[in-house]
Amino acid sequence: MSADVAGYSRLMGTDEKATVKTLNAYRDVFSHSVADHAGRVVDTAGDSVLAVFESVVEAVDGALEIQTELEERNVMLLHERRMRFRIGINLGDVIEQDDGTIYGDGVNIAARLESLADPGGIALSGTAHDFVDGKIKATINFVGEHEVKNIAKPVRVYRIGPRSEAEPESESKSAAPRTAASKTHARPSIAVLPFTNMSDDAEESYFADGISEDIITALSRFKELVVTARNSSFTYKDNAVNAQQIGIELGVRYILEGSVRKAGDRVRVTAQLIEAEGGHHIWAERFDRRLEDVFAVQDELTSKIVATLVGQLVDTERRRVGTDTHTEDPKAYDLVLRGRELFYHMNCDDNLAARKLYEQAIELDASYGRAYASLAWTYMMAYNEYWSDEQHLELDRALEIAQRGVQVDPASHSNRLALGQVHFFGKALAKAIESFEKAIDLNPNDPDGYAFLSQALSLNGQSEKAIELLDHAFELNANLGQWHRMQYIVAYFNARRYDDAALIYERLENPHAMPFYQRWIAATFTYLGRDEEARAAAARYRTTYPNFDLTEHLCRIPFAQEEDREHYGEGLRRAGLA
């Protein structure tokens, strides 16, 4: 059993003393119930609880008892102070060390399930479900298969949901879970699934992906809509799933799916809008166009969806769709999509290749704002990864390009994010924060904006606020990647919450995937007195960055407060990165 508190950072930021008091009291509930059900609590780091049981039936019964007891206690608290745990339960092998610590795939899957549970709810793996089915007094819902990194096969996931606060106290605690419609947002909510590539060439899938992403971006600019982020909706790529299942898993009312067939100078886009709960088709359309009209297709498609969901929009909001980062030249659009694929490979050669494609796109259309943002990122990547002998020139060039991107398309949140990150690397922290805040204003449904702002605030001496923003980013999209999760390590470290930072690191599915964060975890382990692990992290960092110079590095990092810079630098020195 793996459990943690939903919205823990928000609770701590509001009232740290009261939160710790509640957490300790609620942990006692866990301890007593786990023991009563033939289990043993293994770890209680941060806001988490990890336990093992002799019986999966006992584990689920214990979890139900815990959630019932905690909800009864929550009734005595103000709404904003209520503390709800998410619980994940998996049946599988674990490896136990002499000190009682456990690890292995069994633990990793339980932790992943925990993140898929509703606050106050329980998520079960397929193996756990198969043993308890018919043996417990609770309604269990299948919510689909989920990929778990480093686990060969997808994991079947089942949920036992929390009782809604709107339900009368007299209702059975094992009442059926809420429907997809009641779990969705009050505003119209939609998930745009990755469009299917119907072209003869399988490599043209990037074009279908680009169409889907642009529709997501266009819809996200409407504050009347809640739009599921790309990372969540794209998990269904190439998978056969039904509308009701997706509606439950993503908490959306509507689903857009479609296909793209590109042949010569023509493109056919088909799309259909589905009401998720009933699986009913609301609207379907096919667009046959010359390739030059692909953006007209996207605009028409977006306008129809918006009209279906929210009715008449004010003229200014309609104009915002038409002024998205479009180019009249389809070749420029194609070059940017190809460049994006190369950029995500995260190596020097592909970064340079992506840069050339973005430059070609700008040559074709000098007003294409999206191409400027993409090009600026290649220079920032080269600066951050030490891929150039003239680092200051890389940053100067990135600033020039990012500013030009904002000039040609001031309404693009992507351009604002790029400009903010250049300012961040250039140690202009106030300007970076301003740019990130503007990006959020332009697109409040993009979790990246909150993550970038969090990064800046963490170094600006506002770590608790940074943690709160990261929590919000993950509320928007629970499937955010490694980079977003590692931002927690930075924020927790700067907040001097080393145990929390270490816990995040230990929960990462591939903690060595982004080598430059090894310096943060090396400093974290230093202050925890875990010297061997600190030196190991420092050694991993040195492997990727053999010419690392601590003095130069400390001058680069845009700490607003000198005490934070010294605190970070001391951690690196003691870890062996002097």
PDB file of C-alpha atoms in Angstrom, residues 282-440:
ATOM      1  CA  ILE A 282     -22.558  15.080 -31.566  1.00  0.00           C
ATOM      2  CA  TRP A 283     -20.896  16.267 -34.753  1.00  0.00           C
ATOM      3  CA  ALA A 284     -18.742  14.867 -37.532  1.00  0.00           C
ATOM      4  CA  GLU A 285     -17.089  16.500 -40.514  1.00  0.00           C
ATOM      5  CA  ARG A 286     -14.641  15.767 -43.314  1.00  0.00           C
ATOM      6  CA  PHE A 287     -12.392  18.430 -44.785  1.00  0.00           C
ATOM      7  CA  ASP A 288     -10.773  17.955 -48.189  1.00  0.00           C
ATOM      8  CA  ARG A 289      -8.394  20.781 -48.893  1.00  0.00           C
ATOM      9  CA  ARG A 290      -5.301  21.726 -50.746  1.00  0.00           C
ATOM     10  CA  LEU A 291      -2.392  21.656 -48.311  1.00  0.00           C
ATOM     11  CA  GLU A 292      -2.164  25.451 -48.355  1.00  0.00           C
ATOM     12  CA  ASP A 293      -5.567  25.540 -46.627  1.00  0.00           C
ATOM     13  CA  VAL A 294      -4.618  23.324 -43.706  1.00  0.00           C
ATOM     14  CA  PHE A 295      -4.865  26.233 -41.268  1.00  0.00           C
ATOM     15  CA  ALA A 296      -8.302  27.180 -42.540  1.00  0.00           C
ATOM     16  CA  VAL A 297      -9.300  23.580 -41.808  1.00  0.00           C
ATOM     17  CA  GLN A 298      -7.954  23.845 -38.269  1.00  0.00           C
ATOM     18  CA  ASP A 299      -9.675  27.186 -37.680  1.00  0.00           C
ATOM     19  CA  GLU A 300     -12.996  25.914 -39.000  1.00  0.00           C
ATOM     20  CA  LEU A 301     -12.723  22.756 -36.921  1.00  0.00           C
ATOM     21  CA  THR A 302     -11.879  24.660 -33.761  1.00  0.00           C
ATOM     22  CA  SER A 303     -14.698  27.167 -34.282  1.00  0.00           C
ATOM     23  CA  LYS A 304     -17.275  24.386 -34.708  1.00  0.00           C
ATOM     24  CA  ILE A 305     -16.144  22.612 -31.533  1.00  0.00           C
ATOM     25  CA  VAL A 306     -16.213  25.818 -29.525  1.00  0.00           C
ATOM     26  CA  ALA A 307     -19.654  26.716 -30.859  1.00  0.00           C
ATOM     27  CA  THR A 308     -20.941  23.274 -29.844  1.00  0.00           C
ATOM     28  CA  LEU A 309     -19.506  23.479 -26.337  1.00  0.00           C
ATOM     29  CA  VAL A 310     -19.935  27.047 -25.197  1.00  0.00           C
ATOM     30  CA  GLY A 311     -22.266  28.689 -27.697  1.00  0.00           C
ATOM     31  CA  GLN A 312     -21.673  32.212 -28.854  1.00  0.00           C
ATOM     32  CA  LEU A 313     -18.304  33.647 -27.813  1.00  0.00           C
ATOM     33  CA  VAL A 314     -17.493  37.319 -27.748  1.00  0.00           C
ATOM     34  CA  ASP A 315     -15.854  38.616 -30.909  1.00  0.00           C
ATOM     35  CA  THR A 316     -12.504  39.121 -29.225  1.00  0.00           C
ATOM     36  CA  GLU A 317     -12.309  35.468 -28.229  1.00  0.00           C
ATOM     37  CA  ARG A 318     -13.166  34.389 -31.768  1.00  0.00           C
ATOM     38  CA  ARG A 319     -10.377  36.588 -33.116  1.00  0.00           C
ATOM     39  CA  ARG A 320      -7.908  34.936 -30.748  1.00  0.00           C
ATOM     40  CA  VAL A 321      -8.425  31.626 -32.596  1.00  0.00           C
ATOM     41  CA  GLY A 322      -7.765  33.300 -35.927  1.00  0.00           C
ATOM     42  CA  THR A 323      -4.551  34.937 -34.679  1.00  0.00           C
ATOM     43  CA  ASP A 324      -2.928  31.781 -33.351  1.00  0.00           C
ATOM     44  CA  THR A 325       0.648  31.056 -34.410  1.00  0.00           C
ATOM     45  CA  HIS A 326      -0.258  30.144 -37.971  1.00  0.00           C
ATOM     46  CA  THR A 327       1.748  30.595 -41.114  1.00  0.00           C
ATOM     47  CA  GLU A 328       0.383  31.013 -44.615  1.00  0.00           C
ATOM     48  CA  ASP A 329       3.183  28.803 -45.904  1.00  0.00           C
ATOM     49  CA  PRO A 330       2.543  25.080 -45.260  1.00  0.00           C
ATOM     50  CA  LYS A 331       6.205  24.306 -45.974  1.00  0.00           C
ATOM     51  CA  ALA A 332       7.261  26.469 -43.026  1.00  0.00           C
ATOM     52  CA  TYR A 333       4.756  24.654 -40.802  1.00  0.00           C
ATOM     53  CA  ASP A 334       6.121  21.312 -41.972  1.00  0.00           C
ATOM     54  CA  LEU A 335       9.701  22.391 -41.203  1.00  0.00           C
ATOM     55  CA  VAL A 336       8.781  23.388 -37.645  1.00  0.00           C
ATOM     56  CA  LEU A 337       7.099  20.045 -37.005  1.00  0.00           C
ATOM     57  CA  ARG A 338      10.137  18.176 -38.307  1.00  0.00           C
ATOM     58  CA  GLY A 339      12.424  20.354 -36.215  1.00  0.00           C
ATOM     59  CA  ARG A 340      10.408  19.600 -33.099  1.00  0.00           C
ATOM     60  CA  GLU A 341      10.946  15.869 -33.549  1.00  0.00           C
ATOM     61  CA  LEU A 342      14.726  16.386 -33.756  1.00  0.00           C
ATOM     62  CA  PHE A 343      14.871  18.850 -30.853  1.00  0.00           C
ATOM     63  CA  TYR A 344      13.281  16.349 -28.465  1.00  0.00           C
ATOM     64  CA  HIS A 345      16.200  13.944 -29.064  1.00  0.00           C
ATOM     65  CA  MET A 346      18.195  16.235 -26.718  1.00  0.00           C
ATOM     66  CA  ASN A 347      21.645  15.889 -28.258  1.00  0.00           C
ATOM     67  CA  CYS A 348      24.011  18.364 -29.899  1.00  0.00           C
ATOM     68  CA  ASP A 349      23.797  17.111 -33.486  1.00  0.00           C
ATOM     69  CA  ASP A 350      20.002  16.900 -33.595  1.00  0.00           C
ATOM     70  CA  ASN A 351      19.749  20.259 -31.868  1.00  0.00           C
ATOM     71  CA  LEU A 352      21.782  21.831 -34.690  1.00  0.00           C
ATOM     72  CA  ALA A 353      19.709  20.003 -37.300  1.00  0.00           C
ATOM     73  CA  ALA A 354      16.499  21.281 -35.700  1.00  0.00           C
ATOM     74  CA  ARG A 355      17.934  24.801 -35.683  1.00  0.00           C
ATOM     75  CA  LYS A 356      18.498  24.684 -39.433  1.00  0.00           C
ATOM     76  CA  LEU A 357      14.913  23.597 -40.041  1.00  0.00           C
ATOM     77  CA  TYR A 358      13.561  26.427 -37.888  1.00  0.00           C
ATOM     78  CA  GLU A 359      15.767  28.921 -39.724  1.00  0.00           C
ATOM     79  CA  GLN A 360      14.434  27.645 -43.049  1.00  0.00           C
ATOM     80  CA  ALA A 361      10.882  28.098 -41.761  1.00  0.00           C
ATOM     81  CA  ILE A 362      11.608  31.732 -40.873  1.00  0.00           C
ATOM     82  CA  GLU A 363      13.143  32.301 -44.313  1.00  0.00           C
ATOM     83  CA  LEU A 364       9.891  31.100 -45.856  1.00  0.00           C
ATOM     84  CA  ASP A 365       7.673  33.121 -43.486  1.00  0.00           C
ATOM     85  CA  ALA A 366       9.316  35.883 -41.448  1.00  0.00           C
ATOM     86  CA  SER A 367       6.068  36.441 -39.506  1.00  0.00           C
ATOM     87  CA  TYR A 368       5.817  32.874 -38.202  1.00  0.00           C
ATOM     88  CA  GLY A 369       6.057  33.419 -34.441  1.00  0.00           C
ATOM     89  CA  ARG A 370       6.149  29.767 -33.486  1.00  0.00           C
ATOM     90  CA  ALA A 371       9.312  29.229 -35.521  1.00  0.00           C
ATOM     91  CA  TYR A 372      11.090  31.977 -33.548  1.00  0.00           C
ATOM     92  CA  ALA A 373      10.183  30.402 -30.207  1.00  0.00           C
ATOM     93  CA  SER A 374      11.431  27.017 -31.403  1.00  0.00           C
ATOM     94  CA  LEU A 375      14.660  28.481 -32.752  1.00  0.00           C
ATOM     95  CA  ALA A 376      15.349  30.332 -29.477  1.00  0.00           C
ATOM     96  CA  TRP A 377      15.065  27.053 -27.590  1.00  0.00           C
ATOM     97  CA  THR A 378      17.876  25.493 -29.643  1.00  0.00           C
ATOM     98  CA  TYR A 379      20.240  28.255 -28.540  1.00  0.00           C
ATOM     99  CA  MET A 380      19.125  27.952 -24.928  1.00  0.00           C
ATOM    100  CA  MET A 381      19.685  24.206 -25.065  1.00  0.00           C
ATOM    101  CA  ALA A 382      23.206  24.716 -26.431  1.00  0.00           C
ATOM    102  CA  TYR A 383      23.909  27.214 -23.639  1.00  0.00           C
ATOM    103  CA  ASN A 384      22.561  25.011 -20.870  1.00  0.00           C
ATOM    104  CA  GLU A 385      24.331  21.863 -22.100  1.00  0.00           C
ATOM    105  CA  TYR A 386      27.711  23.557 -22.788  1.00  0.00           C
ATOM    106  CA  TRP A 387      27.554  22.572 -26.468  1.00  0.00           C
ATOM    107  CA  SER A 388      29.303  25.760 -27.567  1.00  0.00           C
ATOM    108  CA  ASP A 389      32.678  27.351 -26.877  1.00  0.00           C
ATOM    109  CA  GLU A 390      31.051  30.789 -26.883  1.00  0.00           C
ATOM    110  CA  GLN A 391      28.317  30.421 -24.310  1.00  0.00           C
ATOM    111  CA  HIS A 392      27.469  34.104 -23.973  1.00  0.00           C
ATOM    112  CA  LEU A 393      26.880  34.364 -27.725  1.00  0.00           C
ATOM    113  CA  GLU A 394      24.395  31.470 -27.564  1.00  0.00           C
ATOM    114  CA  LEU A 395      22.385  33.298 -24.914  1.00  0.00           C
ATOM    115  CA  ASP A 396      22.594  36.647 -26.704  1.00  0.00           C
ATOM    116  CA  ARG A 397      21.304  35.032 -29.885  1.00  0.00           C
ATOM    117  CA  ALA A 398      18.493  33.277 -27.982  1.00  0.00           C
ATOM    118  CA  LEU A 399      17.378  36.607 -26.486  1.00  0.00           C
ATOM    119  CA  GLU A 400      17.386  38.327 -29.881  1.00  0.00           C
ATOM    120  CA  ILE A 401      15.274  35.567 -31.447  1.00  0.00           C
ATOM    121  CA  ALA A 402      12.845  35.247 -28.515  1.00  0.00           C
ATOM    122  CA  GLN A 403      12.205  38.992 -28.501  1.00  0.00           C
ATOM    123  CA  ARG A 404      11.543  38.891 -32.232  1.00  0.00           C
ATOM    124  CA  GLY A 405       9.091  36.046 -31.685  1.00  0.00           C
ATOM    125  CA  VAL A 406       7.106  38.117 -29.173  1.00  0.00           C
ATOM    126  CA  GLN A 407       7.120  41.051 -31.596  1.00  0.00           C
ATOM    127  CA  VAL A 408       5.664  39.045 -34.476  1.00  0.00           C
ATOM    128  CA  ASP A 409       3.122  37.231 -32.263  1.00  0.00           C
ATOM    129  CA  PRO A 410       2.583  38.894 -28.856  1.00  0.00           C
ATOM    130  CA  ALA A 411      -0.503  36.730 -28.169  1.00  0.00           C
ATOM    131  CA  SER A 412       1.440  33.442 -28.273  1.00  0.00           C
ATOM    132  CA  HIS A 413       2.031  31.956 -24.834  1.00  0.00           C
ATOM    133  CA  SER A 414       4.797  29.739 -26.292  1.00  0.00           C
ATOM    134  CA  ASN A 415       6.778  32.809 -27.334  1.00  0.00           C
ATOM    135  CA  ARG A 416       6.389  34.283 -23.856  1.00  0.00           C
ATOM    136  CA  LEU A 417       7.657  31.053 -22.294  1.00  0.00           C
ATOM    137  CA  ALA A 418      10.708  31.092 -24.565  1.00  0.00           C
ATOM    138  CA  LEU A 419      11.456  34.721 -23.721  1.00  0.00           C
ATOM    139  CA  GLY A 420      10.993  34.033 -20.020  1.00  0.00           C
ATOM    140  CA  GLN A 421      13.444  31.144 -20.107  1.00  0.00           C
ATOM    141  CA  VAL A 422      16.062  33.287 -21.884  1.00  0.00           C
ATOM    142  CA  HIS A 423      15.681  35.908 -19.157  1.00  0.00           C
ATOM    143  CA  PHE A 424      15.970  33.130 -16.570  1.00  0.00           C
ATOM    144  CA  PHE A 425      19.271  31.894 -18.012  1.00  0.00           C
ATOM    145  CA  GLY A 426      20.406  35.519 -18.302  1.00  0.00           C
ATOM    146  CA  LYS A 427      19.765  36.039 -14.554  1.00  0.00           C
ATOM    147  CA  ALA A 428      17.065  38.655 -15.230  1.00  0.00           C
ATOM    148  CA  LEU A 429      14.760  36.933 -12.781  1.00  0.00           C
ATOM    149  CA  ALA A 430      12.149  39.704 -12.522  1.00  0.00           C
ATOM    150  CA  LYS A 431      11.765  39.786 -16.303  1.00  0.00           C
ATOM    151  CA  ALA A 432      11.561  36.002 -16.423  1.00  0.00           C
ATOM    152  CA  ILE A 433       8.760  35.944 -13.846  1.00  0.00           C
ATOM    153  CA  GLU A 434       6.898  38.665 -15.744  1.00  0.00           C
ATOM    154  CA  SER A 435       7.126  36.702 -19.013  1.00  0.00           C
ATOM    155  CA  PHE A 436       5.980  33.446 -17.408  1.00  0.00           C
ATOM    156  CA  GLU A 437       3.033  35.179 -15.741  1.00  0.00           C
ATOM    157  CA  LYS A 438       2.047  36.678 -19.098  1.00  0.00           C
ATOM    158  CA  ALA A 439       2.239  33.205 -20.677  1.00  0.00           C
ATOM    159  CA  ILE A 440      -0.155  31.877 -18.039  1.00  0.00           C
TER     160      ILE A 440
END
